[in-house]
mmCIF file of C-alpha atoms in Angstrom:
data_model
loop_
_atom_site.group_PDB
_atom_site.id
_atom_site.type_symbol
_atom_site.label_atom_id
_atom_site.label_comp_id
_atom_site.label_asym_id
_atom_site.label_seq_id
_atom_site.Cartn_x
_atom_site.Cartn_y
_atom_site.Cartn_z
ATOM 1 C CA MET Y 1 156.431 0.097 -104.205
ATOM 2 C CA SER Y 2 156.248 -1.837 -101.074
ATOM 3 C CA ASP Y 3 159.752 -2.841 -99.412
ATOM 4 C CA ALA Y 4 158.322 -6.441 -99.823
ATOM 5 C CA ALA Y 5 158.469 -5.971 -103.634
ATOM 6 C CA GLU Y 6 161.992 -6.037 -103.619
ATOM 7 C CA PRO Y 7 164.967 -7.829 -102.256
ATOM 8 C CA THR Y 8 165.384 -7.102 -98.698
ATOM 9 C CA VAL Y 9 169.257 -6.768 -99.420
ATOM 10 C CA LEU Y 10 170.778 -5.665 -102.768
ATOM 11 C CA VAL Y 11 173.597 -7.561 -103.845
ATOM 12 C CA ARG Y 12 176.065 -6.628 -106.718
ATOM 13 C CA THR Y 13 179.557 -5.905 -107.628
ATOM 14 C CA VAL Y 14 181.017 -2.944 -109.452
ATOM 15 C CA ARG Y 15 184.551 -2.936 -110.418
ATOM 16 C CA GLY Y 16 186.033 -5.129 -107.660
ATOM 17 C CA VAL Y 17 183.655 -3.592 -105.069
ATOM 18 C CA GLY Y 18 180.955 -6.226 -103.355
ATOM 19 C CA HIS Y 19 178.378 -3.837 -102.906
ATOM 20 C CA LEU Y 20 175.386 -4.720 -100.264
ATOM 21 C CA THR Y 21 172.609 -2.523 -99.548
ATOM 22 C CA LEU Y 22 170.086 -3.219 -96.781
ATOM 23 C CA ASN Y 23 166.794 -2.427 -98.712
ATOM 24 C CA ARG Y 24 163.847 -2.022 -96.487
ATOM 25 C CA PRO Y 25 164.035 2.014 -96.413
ATOM 26 C CA ARG Y 26 160.359 2.324 -94.824
ATOM 27 C CA ALA Y 27 161.421 0.101 -91.531
ATOM 28 C CA ILE Y 28 164.753 2.039 -91.703
ATOM 29 C CA ASN Y 29 166.256 -1.215 -92.883
ATOM 30 C CA ALA Y 30 165.387 -3.131 -89.903
ATOM 31 C CA LEU Y 31 167.313 -6.414 -89.713
ATOM 32 C CA ASP Y 32 165.529 -9.851 -90.035
ATOM 33 C CA LEU Y 33 167.066 -13.438 -90.492
ATOM 34 C CA GLY Y 34 166.719 -13.378 -94.061
ATOM 35 C CA MET Y 35 168.783 -10.336 -94.560
ATOM 36 C CA ILE Y 36 171.524 -11.917 -92.212
ATOM 37 C CA GLU Y 37 171.490 -14.776 -94.521
ATOM 38 C CA ILE Y 38 171.709 -12.940 -97.568
ATOM 39 C CA ILE Y 39 174.599 -10.829 -96.351
ATOM 40 C CA SER Y 40 176.371 -13.894 -94.831
ATOM 41 C CA ASP Y 41 175.956 -15.772 -98.050
ATOM 42 C CA ALA Y 42 177.579 -12.761 -100.102
ATOM 43 C CA LEU Y 43 180.476 -12.692 -97.909
ATOM 44 C CA ASP Y 44 180.956 -16.212 -98.264
ATOM 45 C CA ARG Y 45 181.080 -16.168 -102.036
ATOM 46 C CA TRP Y 46 183.257 -13.031 -102.152
ATOM 47 C CA GLU Y 47 185.911 -14.101 -99.875
ATOM 48 C CA HIS Y 48 187.685 -16.275 -102.292
ATOM 49 C CA ASP Y 49 186.613 -14.536 -105.334
ATOM 50 C CA ALA Y 50 189.929 -12.743 -106.563
ATOM 51 C CA ASP Y 51 188.097 -9.866 -108.449
ATOM 52 C CA ILE Y 52 186.408 -8.717 -105.172
ATOM 53 C CA GLU Y 53 188.816 -6.683 -102.965
ATOM 54 C CA VAL Y 54 186.554 -4.495 -101.024
ATOM 55 C CA VAL Y 55 183.366 -4.923 -99.508
ATOM 56 C CA LEU Y 56 180.769 -1.772 -99.085
ATOM 57 C CA LEU Y 57 177.580 -1.931 -97.089
ATOM 58 C CA ASP Y 58 174.991 0.839 -96.938
ATOM 59 C CA GLY Y 59 171.536 1.262 -96.374
ATOM 60 C CA ALA Y 60 168.644 2.206 -98.774
ATOM 61 C CA GLY Y 61 166.731 5.503 -98.305
ATOM 62 C CA GLU Y 62 167.880 8.453 -96.454
ATOM 63 C CA ARG Y 63 166.415 7.706 -93.046
ATOM 64 C CA GLY Y 64 169.330 5.425 -91.968
ATOM 65 C CA LEU Y 65 171.494 2.448 -92.323
ATOM 66 C CA CYS Y 66 169.625 0.185 -90.061
ATOM 67 C CA ALA Y 67 167.203 0.690 -87.068
ATOM 68 C CA GLY Y 68 167.970 -2.559 -85.502
ATOM 69 C CA GLY Y 69 166.695 -5.974 -85.343
ATOM 70 C CA ASP Y 70 163.048 -7.170 -85.437
ATOM 71 C CA VAL Y 71 162.193 -7.055 -81.750
ATOM 72 C CA ARG Y 72 158.659 -7.339 -82.238
ATOM 73 C CA GLY Y 73 159.275 -10.812 -83.455
ATOM 74 C CA LEU Y 74 161.385 -11.416 -80.592
ATOM 75 C CA ARG Y 75 158.620 -10.649 -78.181
ATOM 76 C CA GLU Y 76 156.427 -13.078 -80.130
ATOM 77 C CA TRP Y 77 159.038 -16.009 -79.933
ATOM 78 C CA ILE Y 78 159.430 -15.244 -76.190
ATOM 79 C CA LEU Y 79 155.786 -15.128 -75.347
ATOM 80 C CA ALA Y 80 155.264 -18.498 -77.504
ATOM 81 C CA GLY Y 81 158.308 -20.137 -75.534
ATOM 82 C CA ARG Y 82 160.199 -20.839 -78.906
ATOM 83 C CA VAL Y 83 163.483 -20.578 -77.483
ATOM 84 C CA GLU Y 84 164.895 -22.399 -80.391
ATOM 85 C CA GLU Y 85 163.889 -19.817 -82.964
ATOM 86 C CA THR Y 86 165.307 -16.973 -80.665
ATOM 87 C CA ALA Y 87 168.843 -18.766 -80.367
ATOM 88 C CA HIS Y 88 168.788 -19.526 -84.219
ATOM 89 C CA PHE Y 89 168.489 -15.815 -84.839
ATOM 90 C CA PHE Y 90 171.129 -14.542 -82.385
ATOM 91 C CA ARG Y 91 173.501 -17.118 -83.407
ATOM 92 C CA ALA Y 92 173.181 -16.085 -86.947
ATOM 93 C CA GLU Y 93 173.211 -12.457 -86.239
ATOM 94 C CA TYR Y 94 176.430 -12.619 -84.208
ATOM 95 C CA ALA Y 95 178.197 -14.979 -86.461
ATOM 96 C CA LEU Y 96 177.520 -12.333 -88.974
ATOM 97 C CA ASN Y 97 179.194 -9.513 -86.484
ATOM 98 C CA LEU Y 98 182.340 -11.399 -86.040
ATOM 99 C CA ARG Y 99 182.539 -12.180 -89.568
ATOM 100 C CA ILE Y 100 182.434 -8.653 -90.460
ATOM 101 C CA ALA Y 101 184.955 -8.004 -87.827
ATOM 102 C CA THR Y 102 187.549 -10.872 -88.982
ATOM 103 C CA TYR Y 103 186.805 -10.639 -92.775
ATOM 104 C CA PRO Y 104 189.997 -10.908 -94.785
ATOM 105 C CA LYS Y 105 188.988 -8.335 -97.189
ATOM 106 C CA PRO Y 106 188.411 -4.500 -96.115
ATOM 107 C CA VAL Y 107 184.597 -3.961 -95.174
ATOM 108 C CA VAL Y 108 183.591 -0.338 -95.557
ATOM 109 C CA VAL Y 109 180.258 0.673 -93.894
ATOM 110 C CA VAL Y 110 178.248 3.766 -94.335
ATOM 111 C CA ALA Y 111 176.355 4.559 -91.293
ATOM 112 C CA ASP Y 112 174.218 7.448 -92.646
ATOM 113 C CA GLY Y 113 171.135 8.221 -90.550
ATOM 114 C CA VAL Y 114 169.691 6.121 -87.815
ATOM 115 C CA THR Y 115 172.111 3.091 -86.774
ATOM 116 C CA MET Y 116 170.990 1.412 -83.808
ATOM 117 C CA GLY Y 117 170.997 -1.907 -81.913
ATOM 118 C CA GLY Y 118 171.472 -4.496 -84.899
ATOM 119 C CA GLY Y 119 172.818 -1.642 -87.195
ATOM 120 C CA ILE Y 120 175.868 -1.182 -84.855
ATOM 121 C CA GLY Y 121 176.273 -4.886 -84.925
ATOM 122 C CA LEU Y 122 177.021 -4.477 -88.824
ATOM 123 C CA ALA Y 123 178.578 -1.103 -88.812
ATOM 124 C CA GLY Y 124 180.615 -0.951 -85.321
ATOM 125 C CA HIS Y 125 183.081 -3.819 -86.068
ATOM 126 C CA ALA Y 126 183.841 -3.052 -89.813
ATOM 127 C CA ALA Y 127 187.460 -2.089 -90.977
ATOM 128 C CA VAL Y 128 186.265 1.458 -92.161
ATOM 129 C CA ARG Y 129 183.383 2.970 -90.166
ATOM 130 C CA VAL Y 130 181.855 6.080 -91.938
ATOM 131 C CA VAL Y 131 179.444 8.458 -90.485
ATOM 132 C CA THR Y 132 177.704 11.523 -91.913
ATOM 133 C CA GLU Y 133 176.159 14.821 -90.492
ATOM 134 C CA ARG Y 134 172.899 12.845 -90.500
ATOM 135 C CA SER Y 135 174.158 10.011 -88.464
ATOM 136 C CA ARG Y 136 172.380 9.097 -85.294
ATOM 137 C CA LEU Y 137 173.894 5.875 -83.579
ATOM 138 C CA ALA Y 138 172.726 4.339 -80.269
ATOM 139 C CA MET Y 139 172.557 0.756 -78.205
ATOM 140 C CA PRO Y 140 168.981 1.707 -76.855
ATOM 141 C CA GLU Y 141 168.272 -1.754 -75.408
ATOM 142 C CA THR Y 142 167.726 -0.733 -71.950
ATOM 143 C CA ARG Y 143 165.063 1.405 -72.637
ATOM 144 C CA ILE Y 144 163.057 -2.060 -73.608
ATOM 145 C CA GLY Y 145 164.115 -3.678 -70.650
ATOM 146 C CA PHE Y 146 167.099 -5.344 -72.599
ATOM 147 C CA THR Y 147 170.785 -5.245 -72.868
ATOM 148 C CA PRO Y 148 173.395 -4.040 -75.528
ATOM 149 C CA ASP Y 149 174.622 -6.884 -77.810
ATOM 150 C CA VAL Y 150 175.833 -7.559 -81.243
ATOM 151 C CA GLY Y 151 179.144 -6.771 -79.918
ATOM 152 C CA GLY Y 152 177.867 -3.509 -78.596
ATOM 153 C CA SER Y 153 179.327 -4.361 -75.031
ATOM 154 C CA TRP Y 154 182.783 -4.900 -76.588
ATOM 155 C CA LEU Y 155 182.531 -1.270 -78.269
ATOM 156 C CA LEU Y 156 180.918 0.286 -75.108
ATOM 157 C CA ALA Y 157 183.603 -1.226 -72.849
ATOM 158 C CA HIS Y 158 186.518 0.355 -74.869
ATOM 159 C CA ALA Y 159 184.870 4.097 -75.276
ATOM 160 C CA PRO Y 160 186.927 6.455 -73.212
ATOM 161 C CA GLY Y 161 186.476 7.149 -69.756
ATOM 162 C CA ARG Y 162 182.886 6.197 -68.557
ATOM 163 C CA LEU Y 163 181.244 7.062 -71.705
ATOM 164 C CA GLY Y 164 180.446 3.564 -72.298
ATOM 165 C CA GLU Y 165 178.573 3.275 -69.087
ATOM 166 C CA TYR Y 166 177.049 6.268 -69.946
ATOM 167 C CA LEU Y 167 175.468 5.167 -73.465
ATOM 168 C CA ALA Y 168 174.813 1.732 -72.643
ATOM 169 C CA LEU Y 169 172.653 2.635 -69.741
ATOM 170 C CA THR Y 170 171.022 5.365 -71.018
ATOM 171 C CA GLY Y 171 170.791 4.311 -74.549
ATOM 172 C CA GLU Y 172 171.252 7.610 -75.840
ATOM 173 C CA SER Y 173 172.292 8.682 -79.420
ATOM 174 C CA MET Y 174 175.182 10.067 -81.006
ATOM 175 C CA ASP Y 175 175.946 12.229 -83.417
ATOM 176 C CA ALA Y 176 179.055 11.863 -85.782
ATOM 177 C CA ALA Y 177 181.408 14.030 -83.374
ATOM 178 C CA ASP Y 178 180.102 11.773 -80.691
ATOM 179 C CA ALA Y 179 180.397 8.436 -82.236
ATOM 180 C CA LEU Y 180 184.266 9.418 -83.440
ATOM 181 C CA ALA Y 181 184.976 10.245 -79.978
ATOM 182 C CA ALA Y 182 183.288 7.012 -78.451
ATOM 183 C CA GLY Y 183 185.288 5.004 -80.864
ATOM 184 C CA PHE Y 184 182.116 3.975 -83.037
ATOM 185 C CA ALA Y 185 183.421 5.437 -86.247
ATOM 186 C CA ASP Y 186 186.247 6.283 -88.251
ATOM 187 C CA ALA Y 187 185.426 9.102 -90.728
ATOM 188 C CA LEU Y 188 182.851 11.826 -91.064
ATOM 189 C CA VAL Y 189 181.947 12.110 -94.703
ATOM 190 C CA PRO Y 190 179.202 14.643 -95.730
ATOM 191 C CA SER Y 191 176.193 12.965 -96.940
ATOM 192 C CA GLU Y 192 176.278 14.683 -100.382
ATOM 193 C CA ARG Y 193 179.713 12.955 -100.924
ATOM 194 C CA ILE Y 194 178.875 9.416 -100.292
ATOM 195 C CA GLY Y 195 178.003 8.724 -103.954
ATOM 196 C CA ASP Y 196 181.559 10.217 -104.713
ATOM 197 C CA LEU Y 197 183.001 7.989 -102.138
ATOM 198 C CA ARG Y 198 181.296 4.586 -103.531
ATOM 199 C CA GLY Y 199 182.681 5.776 -107.122
ATOM 200 C CA ALA Y 200 186.200 6.276 -105.728
ATOM 201 C CA LEU Y 201 186.270 2.822 -103.947
ATOM 202 C CA ALA Y 202 185.464 1.307 -107.284
ATOM 203 C CA ASP Y 203 187.944 3.580 -109.459
ATOM 204 C CA ARG Y 204 190.716 2.979 -106.514
ATOM 205 C CA ALA Y 205 194.199 3.266 -107.727
ATOM 206 C CA ASP Y 206 196.987 0.944 -106.245
ATOM 207 C CA PRO Y 207 198.231 0.889 -103.671
ATOM 208 C CA ALA Y 208 195.293 3.182 -102.098
ATOM 209 C CA THR Y 209 193.585 1.313 -99.300
ATOM 210 C CA PRO Y 210 189.731 1.763 -98.542
ATOM 211 C CA ALA Y 211 190.797 3.594 -95.304
ATOM 212 C CA GLU Y 212 193.170 5.941 -97.460
ATOM 213 C CA ILE Y 213 190.144 6.712 -99.823
ATOM 214 C CA VAL Y 214 187.945 7.612 -97.121
ATOM 215 C CA LEU Y 215 190.101 10.036 -95.699
ATOM 216 C CA LEU Y 216 189.976 11.675 -99.130
ATOM 217 C CA PHE Y 217 186.379 12.850 -98.163
ATOM 218 C CA ASP Y 218 186.903 13.173 -94.604
ATOM 219 C CA GLU Y 219 185.848 16.304 -92.582
ATOM 220 C CA THR Y 220 186.740 17.316 -89.171
ATOM 221 C CA PRO Y 221 183.326 17.232 -87.076
ATOM 222 C CA GLY Y 222 182.210 19.896 -84.806
ATOM 223 C CA PRO Y 223 182.367 19.520 -80.924
ATOM 224 C CA SER Y 224 181.251 16.545 -79.484
ATOM 225 C CA ARG Y 225 178.736 16.550 -76.684
ATOM 226 C CA LEU Y 226 179.907 13.600 -75.044
ATOM 227 C CA VAL Y 227 183.477 15.133 -74.862
ATOM 228 C CA ALA Y 228 182.150 18.363 -73.022
ATOM 229 C CA ALA Y 229 180.225 16.274 -70.854
ATOM 230 C CA ARG Y 230 183.259 13.990 -69.653
ATOM 231 C CA SER Y 231 183.264 15.829 -66.198
ATOM 232 C CA TRP Y 232 179.905 14.892 -65.027
ATOM 233 C CA ILE Y 233 179.819 11.452 -67.026
ATOM 234 C CA ASP Y 234 183.132 10.254 -65.514
ATOM 235 C CA ASP Y 235 182.456 11.095 -62.013
ATOM 236 C CA ALA Y 236 178.913 9.728 -61.909
ATOM 237 C CA PHE Y 237 179.334 6.569 -63.870
ATOM 238 C CA ALA Y 238 182.257 5.535 -62.098
ATOM 239 C CA ALA Y 239 179.917 4.423 -59.121
ATOM 240 C CA ASP Y 240 179.725 0.883 -58.579
ATOM 241 C CA THR Y 241 176.208 0.520 -58.780
ATOM 242 C CA VAL Y 242 173.101 1.948 -60.867
ATOM 243 C CA ALA Y 243 171.548 3.572 -57.794
ATOM 244 C CA GLU Y 244 174.734 5.235 -56.711
ATOM 245 C CA ILE Y 245 175.271 6.653 -60.295
ATOM 246 C CA ILE Y 246 171.947 8.025 -60.069
ATOM 247 C CA ALA Y 247 172.554 9.609 -56.785
ATOM 248 C CA ARG Y 248 175.750 11.122 -57.842
ATOM 249 C CA LEU Y 249 173.835 12.626 -61.127
ATOM 250 C CA ARG Y 250 171.349 13.959 -58.604
ATOM 251 C CA GLU Y 251 174.130 15.740 -56.974
ATOM 252 C CA ARG Y 252 175.705 17.253 -60.025
ATOM 253 C CA PRO Y 253 175.024 20.764 -60.769
ATOM 254 C CA GLU Y 254 174.789 20.327 -64.546
ATOM 255 C CA PRO Y 255 171.140 20.182 -65.664
ATOM 256 C CA ASP Y 256 171.994 17.416 -68.106
ATOM 257 C CA ALA Y 257 173.302 15.166 -65.411
ATOM 258 C CA VAL Y 258 170.065 15.545 -63.380
ATOM 259 C CA ALA Y 259 168.231 14.850 -66.577
ATOM 260 C CA THR Y 260 170.336 11.840 -67.225
ATOM 261 C CA ALA Y 261 169.280 10.767 -63.518
ATOM 262 C CA GLU Y 262 165.690 10.991 -64.002
ATOM 263 C CA THR Y 263 166.105 9.071 -67.375
ATOM 264 C CA LEU Y 264 167.590 6.162 -65.711
ATOM 265 C CA ALA Y 265 165.165 6.181 -62.761
ATOM 266 C CA ALA Y 266 162.509 5.283 -65.079
ATOM 267 C CA LEU Y 267 164.267 2.439 -66.790
ATOM 268 C CA ALA Y 268 164.266 -1.070 -65.614
ATOM 269 C CA PRO Y 269 166.309 -1.836 -62.658
ATOM 270 C CA THR Y 270 167.038 -5.470 -64.195
ATOM 271 C CA ALA Y 271 168.283 -4.572 -67.399
ATOM 272 C CA LEU Y 272 170.234 -1.491 -65.822
ATOM 273 C CA THR Y 273 171.963 -3.503 -63.038
ATOM 274 C CA VAL Y 274 172.849 -6.417 -65.722
ATOM 275 C CA THR Y 275 173.820 -4.031 -68.442
ATOM 276 C CA LEU Y 276 176.380 -2.091 -66.014
ATOM 277 C CA ALA Y 277 177.916 -5.365 -65.138
ATOM 278 C CA ALA Y 278 177.966 -6.609 -68.596
ATOM 279 C CA VAL Y 279 179.975 -3.761 -69.901
ATOM 280 C CA ARG Y 280 182.580 -3.810 -67.015
ATOM 281 C CA THR Y 281 183.125 -7.403 -67.726
ATOM 282 C CA ALA Y 282 183.519 -6.868 -71.114
ATOM 283 C CA ARG Y 283 186.540 -4.715 -70.181
ATOM 284 C CA ARG Y 284 188.244 -7.623 -69.272
ATOM 285 C CA LEU Y 285 187.509 -10.035 -71.878
ATOM 286 C CA PRO Y 286 190.241 -11.016 -74.588
ATOM 287 C CA ASP Y 287 188.227 -10.208 -77.779
ATOM 288 C CA LEU Y 288 184.759 -9.777 -79.687
ATOM 289 C CA ARG Y 289 184.238 -13.325 -79.828
ATOM 290 C CA ALA Y 290 184.245 -13.502 -76.074
ATOM 291 C CA ALA Y 291 182.062 -10.690 -75.837
ATOM 292 C CA LEU Y 292 179.627 -11.965 -78.201
ATOM 293 C CA ALA Y 293 179.330 -15.226 -76.466
ATOM 294 C CA GLN Y 294 178.765 -13.505 -72.910
ATOM 295 C CA GLU Y 295 176.011 -11.206 -75.013
ATOM 296 C CA TYR Y 296 174.655 -14.409 -76.152
ATOM 297 C CA GLY Y 297 173.959 -15.941 -72.823
ATOM 298 C CA LEU Y 298 172.485 -12.862 -71.419
ATOM 299 C CA VAL Y 299 170.139 -12.238 -74.378
ATOM 300 C CA LEU Y 300 168.993 -15.959 -73.810
ATOM 301 C CA TRP Y 301 168.675 -15.295 -69.915
ATOM 302 C CA PHE Y 302 166.512 -12.256 -70.802
ATOM 303 C CA ALA Y 303 164.502 -14.143 -73.252
ATOM 304 C CA GLN Y 304 163.754 -17.144 -70.986
ATOM 305 C CA THR Y 305 163.340 -15.518 -67.534
ATOM 306 C CA GLN Y 306 162.848 -11.908 -67.552
ATOM 307 C CA PRO Y 307 159.238 -10.607 -68.103
ATOM 308 C CA ASP Y 308 160.644 -6.797 -68.422
ATOM 309 C CA LEU Y 309 161.856 -7.664 -72.122
ATOM 310 C CA PRO Y 310 158.360 -8.386 -73.880
ATOM 311 C CA GLU Y 311 157.023 -5.740 -71.526
ATOM 312 C CA GLY Y 312 159.336 -3.276 -72.930
ATOM 313 C CA ILE Y 313 159.033 -4.106 -76.261
ATOM 314 C CA ARG Y 314 155.097 -4.040 -75.662
ATOM 315 C CA ALA Y 315 155.246 -0.346 -74.190
ATOM 316 C CA GLN Y 316 157.799 1.029 -76.758
ATOM 317 C CA LEU Y 317 156.867 -0.573 -79.953
ATOM 318 C CA VAL Y 318 153.765 -2.605 -80.026
ATOM 319 C CA ASP Y 319 151.237 -0.456 -78.109
ATOM 320 C CA LYS Y 320 153.624 2.573 -77.981
ATOM 321 C CA ASP Y 321 151.968 3.716 -74.650
ATOM 322 C CA ARG Y 322 155.373 4.594 -73.261
ATOM 323 C CA ASP Y 323 154.256 3.146 -69.864
ATOM 324 C CA PRO Y 324 156.189 -0.021 -69.216
ATOM 325 C CA HIS Y 325 155.665 -1.986 -66.081
ATOM 326 C CA TRP Y 326 158.922 -3.364 -64.637
ATOM 327 C CA HIS Y 327 159.195 -6.251 -62.294
ATOM 328 C CA PRO Y 328 160.562 -5.176 -60.007
ATOM 329 C CA ALA Y 329 160.081 -1.442 -60.394
ATOM 330 C CA ALA Y 330 162.589 -0.703 -57.720
ATOM 331 C CA PHE Y 331 166.519 -1.051 -57.215
ATOM 332 C CA ASP Y 332 165.869 -1.951 -53.492
ATOM 333 C CA ASP Y 333 163.562 -5.186 -54.564
ATOM 334 C CA LEU Y 334 166.339 -6.907 -56.820
ATOM 335 C CA GLU Y 335 167.651 -10.057 -55.480
ATOM 336 C CA ASP Y 336 171.216 -10.175 -54.319
ATOM 337 C CA GLY Y 337 173.755 -11.374 -56.939
ATOM 338 C CA LEU Y 338 171.370 -10.785 -59.937
ATOM 339 C CA ALA Y 339 174.133 -9.978 -62.238
ATOM 340 C CA GLU Y 340 176.349 -12.674 -61.244
ATOM 341 C CA ARG Y 341 173.583 -15.073 -61.870
ATOM 342 C CA ALA Y 342 172.726 -13.485 -65.442
ATOM 343 C CA LEU Y 343 176.592 -13.675 -66.531
ATOM 344 C CA ALA Y 344 176.855 -17.263 -65.404
ATOM 345 C CA PHE Y 345 173.700 -18.371 -67.367
ATOM 346 C CA GLU Y 346 174.437 -21.360 -69.662
ATOM 347 C CA PRO Y 347 172.266 -21.195 -72.697
ATOM 348 C CA PRO Y 348 170.744 -24.534 -73.970
ATOM 349 C CA LEU Y 349 172.672 -24.028 -77.140
ATOM 350 C CA ALA Y 350 176.175 -22.820 -77.346
ATOM 351 C CA LEU Y 351 176.889 -19.690 -79.493
ATOM 352 C CA TRP Y 352 179.526 -21.281 -81.631
ATOM 353 C CA ALA Y 353 178.450 -24.819 -81.408
ATOM 354 C CA PRO Y 354 177.769 -26.479 -84.971
ATOM 355 C CA ARG Y 355 174.665 -25.985 -86.380
#
């Protein structure tokens, strides 16, 4: 049976648990506007339902919670100049991200398998964030000439040391140990115990909280690759500019540092420069709401002014030739004050304006 033959989000209630399951397993539950609206409507209904005490969000299939948003559709909107549709999608998505973060009832998200981009927007701001040994979390937007969004800049800005800059610029994925170390997750539960966890949330005994229930299944992760690499990551990614970060990486003795330099050198200078500024600016913002507003302005700046975004999507996801042509292709060709202009961009429709 195809994904299209079933609801894209399964919505049901089980003994006080409002259970949402993203249900596009063939697409690794990639998020579209209809799914965002279904989740938002369910949260609206359950907020004042006295029978619902906990919300559980997970994904169908074994490949992942959510591979991200519909960036192919985004490319089509950009190429067609459909600014209003682009703005509408991101306003709905960001409102859901904030809704999850501020929901008055505990939201538990199981980020099993691939959880990237828009999937981080669903999982990263929940009250209880569960990963498994199969989890692979990432904000890979720079790889398509874009910048981390869905509140990702807020999470990255508050990662220890310079891990936020590293993860934001490289788009590298995190396993469970890395996600816990970077502040993207709260507990590691083996995938074989997720069914037991769902049952325990439904059978909870007062006054056990969802966080306490999850801890019953929590296991200690193995060593984190990110923690082991902190010395060279913190040194190189403290540099003022991306070009200086690359230079520092190339001077390091660690092979992984040199490889990271080559990864960055192949990415879009515009996306990297703006992303570095966005993460560092997010550190000074008061809350997630402010970070989402900053991201929204950047998203529309990229969509309306930067050819790198549709080109990056083409190269990675449409033609899949992995040969993007960035404009400009060199850091020396970037205009002065690029990041400042991007951060100052005023979108035609404000994020939190009435719909």
